[in-house]
mmCIF file of C-alpha atoms and ligand atoms in Angstrom:
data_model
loop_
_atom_site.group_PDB
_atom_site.id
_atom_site.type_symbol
_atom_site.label_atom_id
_atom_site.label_comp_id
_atom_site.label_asym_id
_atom_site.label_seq_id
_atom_site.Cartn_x
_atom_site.Cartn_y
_atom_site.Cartn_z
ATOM 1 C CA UNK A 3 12.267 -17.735 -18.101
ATOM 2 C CA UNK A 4 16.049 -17.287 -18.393
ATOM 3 C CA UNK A 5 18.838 -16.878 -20.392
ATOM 4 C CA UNK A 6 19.952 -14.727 -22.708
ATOM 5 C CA UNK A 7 17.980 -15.594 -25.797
ATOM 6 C CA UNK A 8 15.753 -13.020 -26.600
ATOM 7 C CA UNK A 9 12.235 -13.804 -26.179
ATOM 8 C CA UNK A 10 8.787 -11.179 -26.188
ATOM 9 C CA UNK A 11 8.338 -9.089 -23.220
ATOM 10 C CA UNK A 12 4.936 -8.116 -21.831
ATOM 11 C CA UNK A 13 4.333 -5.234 -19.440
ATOM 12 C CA UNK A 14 3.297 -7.565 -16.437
ATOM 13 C CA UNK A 15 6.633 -9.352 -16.423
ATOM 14 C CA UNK A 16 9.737 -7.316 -15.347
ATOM 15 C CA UNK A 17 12.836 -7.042 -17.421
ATOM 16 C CA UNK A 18 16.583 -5.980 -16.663
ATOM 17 C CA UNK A 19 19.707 -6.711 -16.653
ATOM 18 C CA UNK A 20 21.646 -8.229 -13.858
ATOM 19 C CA UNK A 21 25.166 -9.117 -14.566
ATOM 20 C CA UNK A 22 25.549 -10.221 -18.495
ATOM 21 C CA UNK A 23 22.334 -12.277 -17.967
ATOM 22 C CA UNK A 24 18.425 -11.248 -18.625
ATOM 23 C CA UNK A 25 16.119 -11.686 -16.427
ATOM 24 C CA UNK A 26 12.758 -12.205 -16.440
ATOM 25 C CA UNK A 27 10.782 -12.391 -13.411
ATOM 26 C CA UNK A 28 7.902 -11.790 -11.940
ATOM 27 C CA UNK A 29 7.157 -11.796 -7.658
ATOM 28 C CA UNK A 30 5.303 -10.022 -5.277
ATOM 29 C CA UNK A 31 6.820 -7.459 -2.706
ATOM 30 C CA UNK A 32 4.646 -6.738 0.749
ATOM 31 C CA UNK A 33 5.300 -3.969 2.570
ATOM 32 C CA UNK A 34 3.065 -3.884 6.123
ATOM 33 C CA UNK A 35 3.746 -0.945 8.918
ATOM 34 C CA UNK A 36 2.469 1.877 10.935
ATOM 35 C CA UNK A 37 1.246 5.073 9.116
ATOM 36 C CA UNK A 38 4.249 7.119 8.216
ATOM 37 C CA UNK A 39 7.019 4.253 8.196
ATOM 38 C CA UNK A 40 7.968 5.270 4.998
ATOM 39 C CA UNK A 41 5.814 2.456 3.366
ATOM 40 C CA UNK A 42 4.743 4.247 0.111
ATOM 41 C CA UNK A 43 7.961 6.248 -0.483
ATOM 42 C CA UNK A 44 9.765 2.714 -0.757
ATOM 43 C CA UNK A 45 7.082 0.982 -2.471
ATOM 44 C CA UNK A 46 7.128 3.953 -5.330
ATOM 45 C CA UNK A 47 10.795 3.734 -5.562
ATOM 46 C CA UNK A 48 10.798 -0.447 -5.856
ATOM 47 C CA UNK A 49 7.916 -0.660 -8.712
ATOM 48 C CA UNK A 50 10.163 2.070 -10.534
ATOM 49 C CA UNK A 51 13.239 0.594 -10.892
ATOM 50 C CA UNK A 52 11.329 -2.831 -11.131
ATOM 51 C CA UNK A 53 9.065 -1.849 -13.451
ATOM 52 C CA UNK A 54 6.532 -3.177 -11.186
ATOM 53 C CA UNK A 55 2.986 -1.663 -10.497
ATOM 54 C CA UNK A 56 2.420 -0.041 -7.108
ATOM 55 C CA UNK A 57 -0.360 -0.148 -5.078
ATOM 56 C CA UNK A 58 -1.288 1.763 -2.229
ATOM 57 C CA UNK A 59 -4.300 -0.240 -0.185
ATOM 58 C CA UNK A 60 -4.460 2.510 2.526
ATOM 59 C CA UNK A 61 -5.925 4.774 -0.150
ATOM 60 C CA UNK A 62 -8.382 2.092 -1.137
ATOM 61 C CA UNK A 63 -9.404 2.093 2.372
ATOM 62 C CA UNK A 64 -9.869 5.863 2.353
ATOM 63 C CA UNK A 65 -11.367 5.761 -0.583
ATOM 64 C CA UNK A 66 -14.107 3.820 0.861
ATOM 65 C CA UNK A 67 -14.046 5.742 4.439
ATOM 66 C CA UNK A 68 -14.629 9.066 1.765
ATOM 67 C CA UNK A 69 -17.605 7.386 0.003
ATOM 68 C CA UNK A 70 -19.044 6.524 3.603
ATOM 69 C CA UNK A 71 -18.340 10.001 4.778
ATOM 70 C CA UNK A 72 -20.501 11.742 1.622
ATOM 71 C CA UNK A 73 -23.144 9.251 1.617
ATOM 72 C CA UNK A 74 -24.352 9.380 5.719
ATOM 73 C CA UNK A 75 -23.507 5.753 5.696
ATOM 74 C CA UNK A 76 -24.081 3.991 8.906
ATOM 75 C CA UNK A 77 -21.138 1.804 10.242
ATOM 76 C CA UNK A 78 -23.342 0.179 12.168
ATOM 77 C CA UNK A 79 -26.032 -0.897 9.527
ATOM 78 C CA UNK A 80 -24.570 -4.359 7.504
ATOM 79 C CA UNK A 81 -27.510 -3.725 5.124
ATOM 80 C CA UNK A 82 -26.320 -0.252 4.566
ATOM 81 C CA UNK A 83 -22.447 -1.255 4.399
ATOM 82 C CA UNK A 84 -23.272 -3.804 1.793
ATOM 83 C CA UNK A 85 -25.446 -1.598 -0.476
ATOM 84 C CA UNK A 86 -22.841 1.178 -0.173
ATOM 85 C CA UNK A 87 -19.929 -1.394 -1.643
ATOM 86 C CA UNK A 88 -21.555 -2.252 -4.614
ATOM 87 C CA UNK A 89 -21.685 1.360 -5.463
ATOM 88 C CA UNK A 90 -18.353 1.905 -4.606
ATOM 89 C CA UNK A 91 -15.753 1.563 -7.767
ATOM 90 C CA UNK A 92 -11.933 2.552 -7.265
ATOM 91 C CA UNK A 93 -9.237 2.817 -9.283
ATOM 92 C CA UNK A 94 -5.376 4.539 -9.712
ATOM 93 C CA UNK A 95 -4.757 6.435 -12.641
ATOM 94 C CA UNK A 96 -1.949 8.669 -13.119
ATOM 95 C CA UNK A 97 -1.714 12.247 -12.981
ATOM 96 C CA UNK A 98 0.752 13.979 -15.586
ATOM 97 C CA UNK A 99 0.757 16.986 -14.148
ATOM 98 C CA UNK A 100 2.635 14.950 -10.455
ATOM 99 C CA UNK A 101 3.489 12.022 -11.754
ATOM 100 C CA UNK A 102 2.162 10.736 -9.161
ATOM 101 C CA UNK A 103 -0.893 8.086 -9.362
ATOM 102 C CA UNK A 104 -4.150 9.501 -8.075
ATOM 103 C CA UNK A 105 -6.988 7.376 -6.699
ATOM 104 C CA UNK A 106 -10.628 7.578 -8.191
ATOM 105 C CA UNK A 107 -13.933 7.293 -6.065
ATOM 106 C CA UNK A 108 -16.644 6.445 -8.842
ATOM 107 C CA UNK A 109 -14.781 7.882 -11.574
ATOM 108 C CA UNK A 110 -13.823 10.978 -10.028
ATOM 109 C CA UNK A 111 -10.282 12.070 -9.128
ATOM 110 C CA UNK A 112 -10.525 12.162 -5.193
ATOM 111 C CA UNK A 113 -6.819 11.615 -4.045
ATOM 112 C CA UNK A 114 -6.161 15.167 -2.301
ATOM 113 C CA UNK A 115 -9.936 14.690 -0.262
ATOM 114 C CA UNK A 116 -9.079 11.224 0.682
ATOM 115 C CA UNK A 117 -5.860 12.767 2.243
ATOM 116 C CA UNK A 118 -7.825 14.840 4.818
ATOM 117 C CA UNK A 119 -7.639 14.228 8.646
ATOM 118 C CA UNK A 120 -11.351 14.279 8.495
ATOM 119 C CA UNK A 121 -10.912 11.045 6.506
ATOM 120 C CA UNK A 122 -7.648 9.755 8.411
ATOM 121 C CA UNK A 123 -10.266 10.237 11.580
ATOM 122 C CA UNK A 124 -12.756 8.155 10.403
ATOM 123 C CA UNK A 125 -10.277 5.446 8.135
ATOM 124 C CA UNK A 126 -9.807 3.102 11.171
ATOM 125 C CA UNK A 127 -13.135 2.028 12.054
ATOM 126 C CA UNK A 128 -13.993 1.706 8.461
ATOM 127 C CA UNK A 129 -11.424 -0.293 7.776
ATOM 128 C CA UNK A 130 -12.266 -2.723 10.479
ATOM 129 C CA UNK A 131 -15.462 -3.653 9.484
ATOM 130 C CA UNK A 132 -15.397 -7.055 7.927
ATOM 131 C CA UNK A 133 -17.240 -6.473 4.809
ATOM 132 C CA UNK A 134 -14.964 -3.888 4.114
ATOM 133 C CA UNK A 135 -11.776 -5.652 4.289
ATOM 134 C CA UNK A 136 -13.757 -8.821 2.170
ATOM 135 C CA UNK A 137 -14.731 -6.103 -0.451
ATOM 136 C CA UNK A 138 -11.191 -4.659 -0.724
ATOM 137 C CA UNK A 139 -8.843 -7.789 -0.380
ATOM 138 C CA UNK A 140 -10.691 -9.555 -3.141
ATOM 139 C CA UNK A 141 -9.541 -6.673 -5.366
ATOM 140 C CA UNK A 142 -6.484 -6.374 -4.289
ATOM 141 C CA UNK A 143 -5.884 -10.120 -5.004
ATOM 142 C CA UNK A 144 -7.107 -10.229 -8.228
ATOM 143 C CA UNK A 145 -4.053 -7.179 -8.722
ATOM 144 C CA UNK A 146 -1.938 -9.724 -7.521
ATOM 145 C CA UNK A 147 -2.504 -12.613 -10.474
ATOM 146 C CA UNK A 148 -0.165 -11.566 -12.789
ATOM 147 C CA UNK A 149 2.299 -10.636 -9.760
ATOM 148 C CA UNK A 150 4.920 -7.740 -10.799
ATOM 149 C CA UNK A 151 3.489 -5.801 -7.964
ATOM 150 C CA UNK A 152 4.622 -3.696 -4.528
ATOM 151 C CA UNK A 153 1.700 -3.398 -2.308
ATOM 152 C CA UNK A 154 1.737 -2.058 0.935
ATOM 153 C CA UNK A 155 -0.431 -1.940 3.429
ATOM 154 C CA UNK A 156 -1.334 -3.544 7.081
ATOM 155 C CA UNK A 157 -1.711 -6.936 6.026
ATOM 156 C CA UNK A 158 -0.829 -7.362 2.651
ATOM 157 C CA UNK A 159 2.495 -9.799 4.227
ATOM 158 C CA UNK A 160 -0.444 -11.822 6.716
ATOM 159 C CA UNK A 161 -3.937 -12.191 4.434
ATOM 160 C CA UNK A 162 -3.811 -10.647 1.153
ATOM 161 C CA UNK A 163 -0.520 -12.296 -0.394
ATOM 162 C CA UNK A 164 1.112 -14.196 2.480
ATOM 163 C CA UNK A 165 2.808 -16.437 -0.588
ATOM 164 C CA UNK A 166 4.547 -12.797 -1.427
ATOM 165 C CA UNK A 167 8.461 -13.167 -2.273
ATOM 166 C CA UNK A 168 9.410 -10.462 0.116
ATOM 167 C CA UNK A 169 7.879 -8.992 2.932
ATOM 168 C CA UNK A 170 8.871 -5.854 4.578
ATOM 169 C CA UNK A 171 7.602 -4.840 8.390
ATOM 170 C CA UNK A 172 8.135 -1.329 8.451
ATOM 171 C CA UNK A 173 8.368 0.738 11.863
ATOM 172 C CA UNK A 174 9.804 4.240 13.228
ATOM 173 C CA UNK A 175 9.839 6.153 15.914
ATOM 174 C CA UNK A 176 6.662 8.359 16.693
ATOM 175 C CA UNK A 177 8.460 11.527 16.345
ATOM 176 C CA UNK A 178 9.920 10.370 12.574
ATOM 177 C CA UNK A 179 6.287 9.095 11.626
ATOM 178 C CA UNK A 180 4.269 12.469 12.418
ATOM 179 C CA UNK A 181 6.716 14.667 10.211
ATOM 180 C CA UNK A 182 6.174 12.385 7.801
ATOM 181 C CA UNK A 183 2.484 12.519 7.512
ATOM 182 C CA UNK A 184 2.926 16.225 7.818
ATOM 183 C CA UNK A 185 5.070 16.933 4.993
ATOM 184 C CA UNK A 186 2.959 14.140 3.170
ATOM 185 C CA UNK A 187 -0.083 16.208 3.644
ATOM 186 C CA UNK A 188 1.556 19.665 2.806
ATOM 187 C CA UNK A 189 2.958 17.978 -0.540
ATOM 188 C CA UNK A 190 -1.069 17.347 -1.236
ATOM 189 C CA UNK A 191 -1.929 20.554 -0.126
ATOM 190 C CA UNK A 192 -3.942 19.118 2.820
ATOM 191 C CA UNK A 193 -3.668 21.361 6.096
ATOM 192 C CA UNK A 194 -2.563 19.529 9.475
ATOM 193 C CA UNK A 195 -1.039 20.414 12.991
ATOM 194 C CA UNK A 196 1.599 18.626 14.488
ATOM 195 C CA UNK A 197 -0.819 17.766 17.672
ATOM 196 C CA UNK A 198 -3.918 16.885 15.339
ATOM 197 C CA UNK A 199 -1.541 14.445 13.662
ATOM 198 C CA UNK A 200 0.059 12.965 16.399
ATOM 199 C CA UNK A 201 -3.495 12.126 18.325
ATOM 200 C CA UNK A 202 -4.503 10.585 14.589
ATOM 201 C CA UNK A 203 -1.682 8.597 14.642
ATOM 202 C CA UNK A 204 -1.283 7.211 17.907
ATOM 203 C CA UNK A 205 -5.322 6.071 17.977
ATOM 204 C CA UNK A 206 -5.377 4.702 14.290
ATOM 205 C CA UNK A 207 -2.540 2.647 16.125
ATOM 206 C CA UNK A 208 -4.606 1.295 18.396
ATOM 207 C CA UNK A 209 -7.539 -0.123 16.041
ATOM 208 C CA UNK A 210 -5.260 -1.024 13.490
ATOM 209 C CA UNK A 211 -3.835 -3.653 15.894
ATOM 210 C CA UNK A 212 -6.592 -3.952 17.949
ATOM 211 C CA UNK A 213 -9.330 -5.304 15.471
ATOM 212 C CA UNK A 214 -10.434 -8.343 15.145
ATOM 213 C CA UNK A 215 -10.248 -8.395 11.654
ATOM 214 C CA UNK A 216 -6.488 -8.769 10.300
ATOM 215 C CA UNK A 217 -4.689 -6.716 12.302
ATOM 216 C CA UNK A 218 -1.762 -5.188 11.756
ATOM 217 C CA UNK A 219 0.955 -8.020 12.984
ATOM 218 C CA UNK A 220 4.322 -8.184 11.775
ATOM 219 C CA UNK A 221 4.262 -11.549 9.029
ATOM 220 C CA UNK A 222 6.531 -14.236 10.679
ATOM 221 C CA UNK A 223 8.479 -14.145 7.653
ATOM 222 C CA UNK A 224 8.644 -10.494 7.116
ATOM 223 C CA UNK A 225 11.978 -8.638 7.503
ATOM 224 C CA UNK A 226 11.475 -5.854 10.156
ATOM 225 C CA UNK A 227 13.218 -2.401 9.164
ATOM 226 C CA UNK A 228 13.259 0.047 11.111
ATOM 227 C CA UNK A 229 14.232 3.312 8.788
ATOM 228 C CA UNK A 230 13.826 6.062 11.634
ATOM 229 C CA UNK A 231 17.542 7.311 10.700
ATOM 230 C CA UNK A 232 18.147 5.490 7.460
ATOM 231 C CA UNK A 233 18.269 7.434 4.675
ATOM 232 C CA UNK A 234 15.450 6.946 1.475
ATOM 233 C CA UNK A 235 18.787 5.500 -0.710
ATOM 234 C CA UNK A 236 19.721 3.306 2.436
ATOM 235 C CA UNK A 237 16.396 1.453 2.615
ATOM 236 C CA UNK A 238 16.229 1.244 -0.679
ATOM 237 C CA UNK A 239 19.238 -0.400 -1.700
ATOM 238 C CA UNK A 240 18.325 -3.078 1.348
ATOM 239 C CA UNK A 241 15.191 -4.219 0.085
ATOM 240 C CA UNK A 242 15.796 -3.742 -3.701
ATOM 241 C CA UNK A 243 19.018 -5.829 -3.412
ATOM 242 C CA UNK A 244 16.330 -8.505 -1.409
ATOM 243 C CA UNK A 245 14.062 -8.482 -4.301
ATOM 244 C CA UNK A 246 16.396 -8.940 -6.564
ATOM 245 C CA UNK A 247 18.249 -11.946 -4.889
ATOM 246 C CA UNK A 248 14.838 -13.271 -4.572
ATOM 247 C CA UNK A 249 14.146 -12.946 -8.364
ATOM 248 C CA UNK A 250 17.302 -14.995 -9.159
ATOM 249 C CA UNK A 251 16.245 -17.643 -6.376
ATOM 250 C CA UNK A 252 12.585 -17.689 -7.933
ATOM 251 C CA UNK A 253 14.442 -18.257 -11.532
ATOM 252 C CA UNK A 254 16.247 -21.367 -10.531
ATOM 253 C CA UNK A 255 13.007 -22.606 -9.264
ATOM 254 C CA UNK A 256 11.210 -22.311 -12.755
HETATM 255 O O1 LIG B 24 -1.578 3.736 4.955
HETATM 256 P P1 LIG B 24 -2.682 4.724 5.345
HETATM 257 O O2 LIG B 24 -2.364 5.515 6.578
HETATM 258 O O3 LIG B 24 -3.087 5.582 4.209
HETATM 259 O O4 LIG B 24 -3.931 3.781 5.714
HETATM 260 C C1 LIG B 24 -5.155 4.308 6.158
HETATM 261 C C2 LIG B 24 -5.871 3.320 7.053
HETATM 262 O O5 LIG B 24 -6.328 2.223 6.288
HETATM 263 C C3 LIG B 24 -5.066 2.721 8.190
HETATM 264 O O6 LIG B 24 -5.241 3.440 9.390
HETATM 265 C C4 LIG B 24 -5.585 1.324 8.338
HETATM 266 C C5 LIG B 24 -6.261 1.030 7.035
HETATM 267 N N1 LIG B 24 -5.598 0.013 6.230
HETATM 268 C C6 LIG B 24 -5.904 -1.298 6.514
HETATM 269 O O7 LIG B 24 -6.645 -1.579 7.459
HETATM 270 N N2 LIG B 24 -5.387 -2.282 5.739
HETATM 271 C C7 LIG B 24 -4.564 -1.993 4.732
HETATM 272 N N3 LIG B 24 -4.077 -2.981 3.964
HETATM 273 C C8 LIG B 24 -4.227 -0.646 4.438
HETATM 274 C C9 LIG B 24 -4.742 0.334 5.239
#
Protein backbone atom coordinates (compact mmCIF):
# COMPACT_ATOMS: atom_id res chain seq x y z
CA UNK A 1 0.00 0.00 0.00
CA UNK A 2 1.02 3.55 -0.98
CA UNK A 3 0.11 6.83 -1.59
CA UNK A 4 -1.37 9.35 0.05
CA UNK A 5 -5.02 8.44 0.03
CA UNK A 6 -6.11 7.66 3.26
CA UNK A 7 -6.97 4.18 3.83
CA UNK A 8 -7.70 2.07 7.54
CA UNK A 9 -4.77 1.33 9.59
CA UNK A 10 -4.42 -1.80 11.72
CA UNK A 11 -1.95 -2.20 14.57
CA UNK A 12 0.17 -4.96 12.73
CA UNK A 13 0.99 -2.66 9.84
CA UNK A 14 3.31 0.35 10.56
CA UNK A 15 2.41 3.88 9.71
CA UNK A 16 4.49 7.23 9.30
CA UNK A 17 5.40 9.70 7.46
CA UNK A 18 8.42 9.88 5.28
CA UNK A 19 8.76 12.90 3.17
CA UNK A 20 5.05 14.26 2.08
CA UNK A 21 4.20 10.57 1.35
CA UNK A 22 2.47 7.75 3.76
CA UNK A 23 3.71 4.81 4.16
CA UNK A 24 2.54 1.71 4.92
CA UNK A 25 4.70 -1.15 5.42
CA UNK A 26 5.23 -3.98 7.01
CA UNK A 27 8.99 -6.15 7.19
CA UNK A 28 10.88 -8.01 9.48
CA UNK A 29 14.15 -6.74 11.25
CA UNK A 30 16.79 -9.61 12.65
CA UNK A 31 19.11 -8.75 14.95
CA UNK A 32 21.72 -11.94 15.78
CA UNK A 33 24.99 -11.34 18.20
CA UNK A 34 26.89 -12.21 21.25
CA UNK A 35 25.26 -11.55 24.71
CA UNK A 36 25.70 -7.92 25.52
CA UNK A 37 26.15 -6.47 21.84
CA UNK A 38 23.62 -4.16 22.49
CA UNK A 39 20.98 -6.41 20.71
CA UNK A 40 17.86 -5.58 22.83
CA UNK A 41 18.64 -1.89 23.52
CA UNK A 42 18.44 -1.42 19.57
CA UNK A 43 15.72 -3.73 18.99
CA UNK A 44 13.50 -1.67 21.79
CA UNK A 45 14.44 1.53 20.23
CA UNK A 46 13.54 0.22 16.36
CA UNK A 47 9.91 -1.34 17.28
CA UNK A 48 9.34 2.19 19.02
CA UNK A 49 9.78 4.49 16.52
CA UNK A 50 8.43 1.75 14.05
CA UNK A 51 5.68 0.94 15.85
CA UNK A 52 6.78 -2.52 15.50
CA UNK A 53 6.50 -5.34 18.21
CA UNK A 54 9.72 -6.49 19.85
CA UNK A 55 10.71 -9.67 20.74
CA UNK A 56 13.35 -10.84 22.80
CA UNK A 57 13.99 -14.87 22.01
CA UNK A 58 16.88 -15.04 24.57
CA UNK A 59 14.24 -14.60 27.27
CA UNK A 60 12.13 -17.30 25.71
CA UNK A 61 15.07 -19.44 26.02
CA UNK A 62 15.47 -18.56 29.69
CA UNK A 63 12.22 -18.85 30.21
CA UNK A 64 12.40 -22.41 29.39
CA UNK A 65 16.05 -22.98 31.08
CA UNK A 66 13.86 -21.41 34.44
CA UNK A 67 11.00 -23.94 34.01
CA UNK A 68 13.77 -26.77 33.67
CA UNK A 69 15.61 -25.40 36.62
CA UNK A 70 12.22 -25.57 39.10
CA UNK A 71 10.99 -28.71 37.76
CA UNK A 72 14.45 -31.18 38.24
CA UNK A 73 14.16 -31.66 34.56
CA UNK A 74 16.71 -33.90 33.07
CA UNK A 75 18.59 -32.55 29.93
CA UNK A 76 19.43 -35.71 29.19
CA UNK A 77 15.93 -37.48 29.24
CA UNK A 78 14.00 -36.66 25.53
CA UNK A 79 10.92 -38.16 27.25
CA UNK A 80 11.30 -35.75 30.05
CA UNK A 81 12.25 -32.65 27.69
CA UNK A 82 9.17 -33.31 25.68
CA UNK A 83 6.67 -33.65 28.57
CA UNK A 84 8.21 -30.55 30.18
CA UNK A 85 7.40 -28.36 26.75
CA UNK A 86 3.97 -29.01 26.61
CA UNK A 87 3.67 -27.60 30.03
CA UNK A 88 5.63 -24.82 29.29
CA UNK A 89 3.47 -21.54 28.08
CA UNK A 90 5.32 -18.06 27.57
CA UNK A 91 4.35 -14.90 26.86
CA UNK A 92 5.45 -10.80 27.04
CA UNK A 93 3.20 -8.58 28.63
CA UNK A 94 3.99 -5.21 29.68
CA UNK A 95 4.73 -3.84 32.92
CA UNK A 96 3.35 -0.18 33.67
CA UNK A 97 5.14 0.33 36.43
CA UNK A 98 8.90 -0.03 33.77
CA UNK A 99 7.53 0.18 30.76
CA UNK A 100 9.33 -2.33 30.00
CA UNK A 101 7.76 -5.82 28.67
CA UNK A 102 8.12 -8.64 31.17
CA UNK A 103 8.17 -12.32 30.21
CA UNK A 104 5.63 -14.89 31.78
CA UNK A 105 6.50 -18.62 32.69
CA UNK A 106 2.90 -20.28 32.96
CA UNK A 107 1.17 -17.20 33.66
CA UNK A 108 3.38 -15.87 36.15
CA UNK A 109 5.53 -12.73 35.84
CA UNK A 110 9.14 -14.31 35.94
CA UNK A 111 11.33 -11.68 34.04
CA UNK A 112 13.71 -10.52 37.06
CA UNK A 113 14.32 -14.70 37.97
CA UNK A 114 14.96 -15.46 34.41
CA UNK A 115 17.69 -12.69 34.63
CA UNK A 116 19.77 -14.61 37.22
CA UNK A 117 23.32 -16.02 36.51
CA UNK A 118 21.98 -19.18 37.93
CA UNK A 119 19.78 -19.19 34.81
CA UNK A 120 22.43 -17.46 32.36
CA UNK A 121 24.61 -20.70 33.72
CA UNK A 122 22.40 -23.16 32.72
CA UNK A 123 20.68 -21.11 29.34
CA UNK A 124 23.32 -22.58 26.93
CA UNK A 125 22.90 -26.15 27.14
CA UNK A 126 19.22 -25.73 27.23
CA UNK A 127 19.11 -23.93 24.44
CA UNK A 128 21.01 -26.45 22.44
CA UNK A 129 18.90 -29.19 22.77
CA UNK A 130 16.96 -29.73 19.62
CA UNK A 131 13.54 -30.03 20.91
CA UNK A 132 14.01 -26.93 22.48
CA UNK A 133 14.94 -24.81 19.66
CA UNK A 134 11.85 -26.86 17.49
CA UNK A 135 9.49 -25.85 20.43
CA UNK A 136 10.60 -22.18 20.47
CA UNK A 137 11.21 -21.32 16.68
CA UNK A 138 7.77 -22.55 15.78
CA UNK A 139 6.49 -19.78 18.08
CA UNK A 140 8.53 -17.39 17.21
CA UNK A 141 7.50 -17.89 13.52
CA UNK A 142 4.08 -17.84 13.94
CA UNK A 143 5.06 -13.97 15.65
CA UNK A 144 6.48 -13.42 12.48
CA UNK A 145 3.11 -13.84 10.06
CA UNK A 146 1.86 -10.63 10.22
CA UNK A 147 5.63 -9.24 10.11
CA UNK A 148 5.94 -5.61 11.85
CA UNK A 149 8.41 -7.21 14.13
CA UNK A 150 12.30 -6.73 15.59
CA UNK A 151 13.48 -9.96 16.91
CA UNK A 152 16.72 -10.63 18.07
CA UNK A 153 18.36 -13.36 18.93
CA UNK A 154 21.25 -15.99 17.70
CA UNK A 155 19.63 -17.10 14.71
CA UNK A 156 16.70 -15.27 14.06
CA UNK A 157 18.88 -13.76 10.53
CA UNK A 158 19.96 -17.89 9.69
CA UNK A 159 16.64 -20.25 10.69
CA UNK A 160 13.85 -18.45 12.14
CA UNK A 161 13.22 -15.59 9.42
CA UNK A 162 16.15 -15.84 7.00
CA UNK A 163 13.50 -14.03 4.35
CA UNK A 164 13.82 -10.98 7.10
CA UNK A 165 14.24 -7.40 5.33
CA UNK A 166 17.18 -6.50 7.44
CA UNK A 167 19.54 -8.34 9.32
CA UNK A 168 21.86 -7.00 11.83
CA UNK A 169 25.17 -9.11 13.17
CA UNK A 170 25.92 -7.48 16.23
CA UNK A 171 29.49 -7.79 18.00
CA UNK A 172 31.75 -5.84 20.69
CA UNK A 173 34.56 -6.12 22.40
CA UNK A 174 34.59 -8.41 25.61
CA UNK A 175 35.32 -5.65 27.90
CA UNK A 176 32.09 -3.43 26.36
CA UNK A 177 29.84 -6.69 26.53
CA UNK A 178 30.43 -7.58 30.40
CA UNK A 179 29.49 -3.92 31.58
CA UNK A 180 26.72 -4.31 29.71
CA UNK A 181 25.28 -7.38 31.20
CA UNK A 182 26.26 -5.85 34.48
CA UNK A 183 24.42 -2.73 34.40
CA UNK A 184 21.61 -4.87 32.62
CA UNK A 185 21.38 -6.99 35.66
CA UNK A 186 21.64 -4.09 38.28
CA UNK A 187 18.72 -2.25 36.26
CA UNK A 188 16.67 -5.73 37.18
CA UNK A 189 17.91 -5.78 40.45
CA UNK A 190 19.80 -9.07 39.80
CA UNK A 191 23.28 -9.24 41.72
CA UNK A 192 26.52 -10.10 39.54
CA UNK A 193 30.43 -9.72 39.73
CA UNK A 194 32.42 -8.56 37.06
CA UNK A 195 34.48 -12.09 37.09
CA UNK A 196 31.17 -14.26 37.47
CA UNK A 197 30.01 -12.42 34.36
CA UNK A 198 32.86 -12.50 32.34
CA UNK A 199 33.39 -16.56 32.83
CA UNK A 200 29.34 -16.64 31.85
CA UNK A 201 30.01 -14.87 28.96
CA UNK A 202 32.98 -16.15 27.46
CA UNK A 203 31.57 -20.08 27.89
CA UNK A 204 27.90 -19.28 26.71
CA UNK A 205 30.23 -18.16 23.72
CA UNK A 206 31.48 -21.23 23.18
CA UNK A 207 28.12 -23.43 22.99
CA UNK A 208 26.34 -20.84 21.37
CA UNK A 209 28.65 -21.34 18.35
CA UNK A 210 29.64 -24.58 19.05
CA UNK A 211 26.24 -26.54 18.85
CA UNK A 212 25.12 -28.41 16.45
CA UNK A 213 21.91 -27.03 16.40
CA UNK A 214 21.81 -23.40 14.69
CA UNK A 215 24.57 -21.85 15.89
CA UNK A 216 25.23 -18.59 16.24
CA UNK A 217 26.83 -17.62 12.58
CA UNK A 218 26.77 -14.31 11.21
CA UNK A 219 23.68 -14.52 8.16
CA UNK A 220 25.56 -14.05 4.79
CA UNK A 221 23.38 -11.24 4.22
CA UNK A 222 23.47 -9.67 7.56
CA UNK A 223 25.19 -6.28 8.04
CA UNK A 224 27.92 -6.71 10.76
CA UNK A 225 28.07 -3.67 13.34
CA UNK A 226 30.27 -3.50 15.56
CA UNK A 227 28.90 -0.72 18.28
CA UNK A 228 31.84 -1.15 20.93
CA UNK A 229 32.35 2.84 20.74
CA UNK A 230 29.25 3.90 18.89
CA UNK A 231 26.97 5.66 20.70
CA UNK A 232 23.00 4.17 21.36
CA UNK A 233 21.82 7.37 18.82
CA UNK A 234 24.74 6.32 16.38
CA UNK A 235 23.55 2.73 15.88
CA UNK A 236 20.39 3.69 15.81
CA UNK A 237 20.16 6.11 13.20
CA UNK A 238 22.32 3.33 10.98
CA UNK A 239 19.95 0.66 11.11
CA UNK A 240 16.68 2.69 11.40
CA UNK A 241 17.68 4.69 8.27
CA UNK A 242 18.29 0.73 6.74
CA UNK A 243 14.85 -0.21 7.65
CA UNK A 244 13.43 2.47 6.41
CA UNK A 245 15.14 2.47 2.90
CA UNK A 246 14.14 -1.06 2.92
CA UNK A 247 10.42 -0.20 3.56
CA UNK A 248 10.39 2.13 0.50
CA UNK A 249 12.26 -0.67 -1.62
CA UNK A 250 9.61 -3.32 -0.28
CA UNK A 251 6.76 -0.62 -1.42
CA UNK A 252 7.82 -0.46 -5.00
CA UNK A 253 7.77 -4.15 -4.98
CA UNK A 254 3.97 -4.37 -3.97
O1 LIG B 1 20.26 -12.98 24.60
P1 LIG B 1 20.42 -13.75 25.92
O2 LIG B 1 21.79 -13.64 26.51
O3 LIG B 1 19.35 -13.41 26.89
O4 LIG B 1 20.22 -15.29 25.49
C1 LIG B 1 20.32 -16.33 26.43
C2 LIG B 1 20.77 -17.61 25.76
O5 LIG B 1 19.75 -18.11 24.92
C3 LIG B 1 22.01 -17.52 24.88
O6 LIG B 1 23.18 -17.85 25.59
C4 LIG B 1 21.77 -18.49 23.77
C5 LIG B 1 20.29 -18.72 23.77
N1 LIG B 1 19.60 -18.20 22.60
C6 LIG B 1 19.57 -19.01 21.49
O7 LIG B 1 20.17 -20.09 21.48
N2 LIG B 1 18.87 -18.62 20.40
C7 LIG B 1 18.24 -17.45 20.38
N3 LIG B 1 17.53 -17.08 19.30
C8 LIG B 1 18.27 -16.59 21.52
C9 LIG B 1 19.00 -16.99 22.60
Amino acid sequence: MKGNVSFTVSFQFCTFELSSQRIVKSIIIAIDGFSGCGKSTLAKALAASLNYRYIDTGAMYRAVTLYFLENNVDIEDEKSIEEALNNIIIEFKHNPNTNQTDTFLNGEDREIAIRTLRVANFVSPVSAISAVRRFLVHQQKIMGDQRALVMDGRDIGTVVFPDAEVKIFMVANDEVRIQRRLDEMQTKGVLGNYDDVAANLKTRDLIDTSRIDSPLAKADNAIEIDNSYLTRDEQFQLVYKMALEKIGQSQNEN
